mmCIF file of C-alpha atoms in Angstrom:
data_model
loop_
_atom_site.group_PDB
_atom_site.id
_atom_site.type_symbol
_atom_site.label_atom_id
_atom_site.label_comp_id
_atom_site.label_asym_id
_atom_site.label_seq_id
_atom_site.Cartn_x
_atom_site.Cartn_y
_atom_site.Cartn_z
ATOM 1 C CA UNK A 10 -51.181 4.564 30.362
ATOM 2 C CA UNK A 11 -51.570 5.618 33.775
ATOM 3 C CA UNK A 12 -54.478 5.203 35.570
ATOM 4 C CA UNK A 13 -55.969 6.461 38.834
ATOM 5 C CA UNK A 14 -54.378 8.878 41.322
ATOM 6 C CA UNK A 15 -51.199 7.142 42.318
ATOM 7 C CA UNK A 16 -50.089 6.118 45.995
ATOM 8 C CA UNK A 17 -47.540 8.484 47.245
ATOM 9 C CA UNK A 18 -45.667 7.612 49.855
ATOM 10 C CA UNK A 19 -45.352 10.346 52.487
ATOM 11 C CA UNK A 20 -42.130 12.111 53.352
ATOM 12 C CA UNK A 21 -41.069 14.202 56.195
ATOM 13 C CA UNK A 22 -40.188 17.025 53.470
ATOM 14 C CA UNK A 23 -42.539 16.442 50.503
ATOM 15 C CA UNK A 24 -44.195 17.880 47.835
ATOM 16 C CA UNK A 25 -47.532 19.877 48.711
ATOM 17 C CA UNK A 26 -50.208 17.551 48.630
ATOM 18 C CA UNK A 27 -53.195 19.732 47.328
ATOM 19 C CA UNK A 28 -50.924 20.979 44.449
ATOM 20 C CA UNK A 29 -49.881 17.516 43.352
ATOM 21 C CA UNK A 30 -53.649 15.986 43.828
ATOM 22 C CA UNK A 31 -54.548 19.525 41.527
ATOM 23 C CA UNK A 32 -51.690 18.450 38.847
ATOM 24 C CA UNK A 33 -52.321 14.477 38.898
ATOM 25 C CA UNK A 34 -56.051 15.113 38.295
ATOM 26 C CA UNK A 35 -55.528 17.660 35.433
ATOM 27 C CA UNK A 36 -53.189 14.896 33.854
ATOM 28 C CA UNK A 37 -55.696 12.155 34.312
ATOM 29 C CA UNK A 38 -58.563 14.003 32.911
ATOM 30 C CA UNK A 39 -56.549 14.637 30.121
ATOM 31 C CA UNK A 40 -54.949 11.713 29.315
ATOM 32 C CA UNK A 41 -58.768 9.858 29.407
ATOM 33 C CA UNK A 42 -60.012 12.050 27.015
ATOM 34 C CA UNK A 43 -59.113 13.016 23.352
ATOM 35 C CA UNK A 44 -59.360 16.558 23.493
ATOM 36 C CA UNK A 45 -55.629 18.023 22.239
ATOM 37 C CA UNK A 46 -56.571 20.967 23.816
ATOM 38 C CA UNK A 47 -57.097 19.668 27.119
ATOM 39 C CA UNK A 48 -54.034 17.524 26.939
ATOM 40 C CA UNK A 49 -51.922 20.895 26.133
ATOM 41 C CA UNK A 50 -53.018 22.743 29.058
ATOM 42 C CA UNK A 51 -52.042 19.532 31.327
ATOM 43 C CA UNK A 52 -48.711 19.202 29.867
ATOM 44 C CA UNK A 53 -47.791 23.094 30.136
ATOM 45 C CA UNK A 54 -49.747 23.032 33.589
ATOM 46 C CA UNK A 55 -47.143 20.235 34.808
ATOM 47 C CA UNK A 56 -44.282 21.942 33.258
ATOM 48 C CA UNK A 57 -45.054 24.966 34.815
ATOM 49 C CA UNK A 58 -45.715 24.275 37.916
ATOM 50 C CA UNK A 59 -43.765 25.383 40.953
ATOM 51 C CA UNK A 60 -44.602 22.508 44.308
ATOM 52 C CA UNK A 61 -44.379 23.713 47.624
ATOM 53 C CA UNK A 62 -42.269 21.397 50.295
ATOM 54 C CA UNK A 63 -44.170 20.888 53.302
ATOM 55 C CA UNK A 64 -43.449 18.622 56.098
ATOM 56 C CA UNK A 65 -45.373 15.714 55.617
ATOM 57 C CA UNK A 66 -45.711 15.855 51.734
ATOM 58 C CA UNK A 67 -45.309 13.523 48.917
ATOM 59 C CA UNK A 68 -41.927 12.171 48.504
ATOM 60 C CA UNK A 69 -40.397 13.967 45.603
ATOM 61 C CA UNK A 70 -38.673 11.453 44.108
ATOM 62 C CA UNK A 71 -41.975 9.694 43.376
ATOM 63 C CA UNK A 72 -44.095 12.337 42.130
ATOM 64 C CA UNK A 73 -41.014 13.635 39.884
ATOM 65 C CA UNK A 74 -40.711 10.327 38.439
ATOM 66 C CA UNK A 75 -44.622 10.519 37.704
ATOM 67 C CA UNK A 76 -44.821 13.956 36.322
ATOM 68 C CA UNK A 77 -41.623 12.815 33.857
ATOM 69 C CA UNK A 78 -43.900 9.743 32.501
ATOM 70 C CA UNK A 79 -47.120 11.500 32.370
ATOM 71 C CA UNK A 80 -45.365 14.145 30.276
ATOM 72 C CA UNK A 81 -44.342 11.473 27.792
ATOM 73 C CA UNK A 82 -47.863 10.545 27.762
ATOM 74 C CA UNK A 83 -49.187 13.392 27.117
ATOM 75 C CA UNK A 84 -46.824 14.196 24.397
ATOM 76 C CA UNK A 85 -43.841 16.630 25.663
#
């Protein structure tokens, strides 16, 4: 299980950081507790999200990667 707001590094063209801080929190909370409902709005919340690029983001490879095992974890 993950655990904890990952380390990112940062890119020169990255993923907005606010909206992947919003996403990765949403996941955590739901992956911590055992609420099913909670855990579906993360997972549809991930899939449907759109990230910005900004200069000085989160490198997209990374938080991809993330987002693709916290889905699993959460069930999709």
């Amino acid at each position: 299980m993950i655990a904890g707001m990952p380390e990112f590094e940062v890119s020169p063209r990255g993923y907005d950081v606010n909206a992947v801080q919003d996403l990765v929190g949403r996941a955590e909370s739901a992956l911590a507790g055992r609420d099913p409902a909670q855990r579906a709005q993360a997972l549809a919340a991930i899939r449907e999200a759109k990230i910005g690029v900004v200069l000085r983001g989160y490198d997209r490879a990374q938080v991809d990667q993330y987002l693709a095992q916290v889905t699993r974890e959460l069930g999709g």
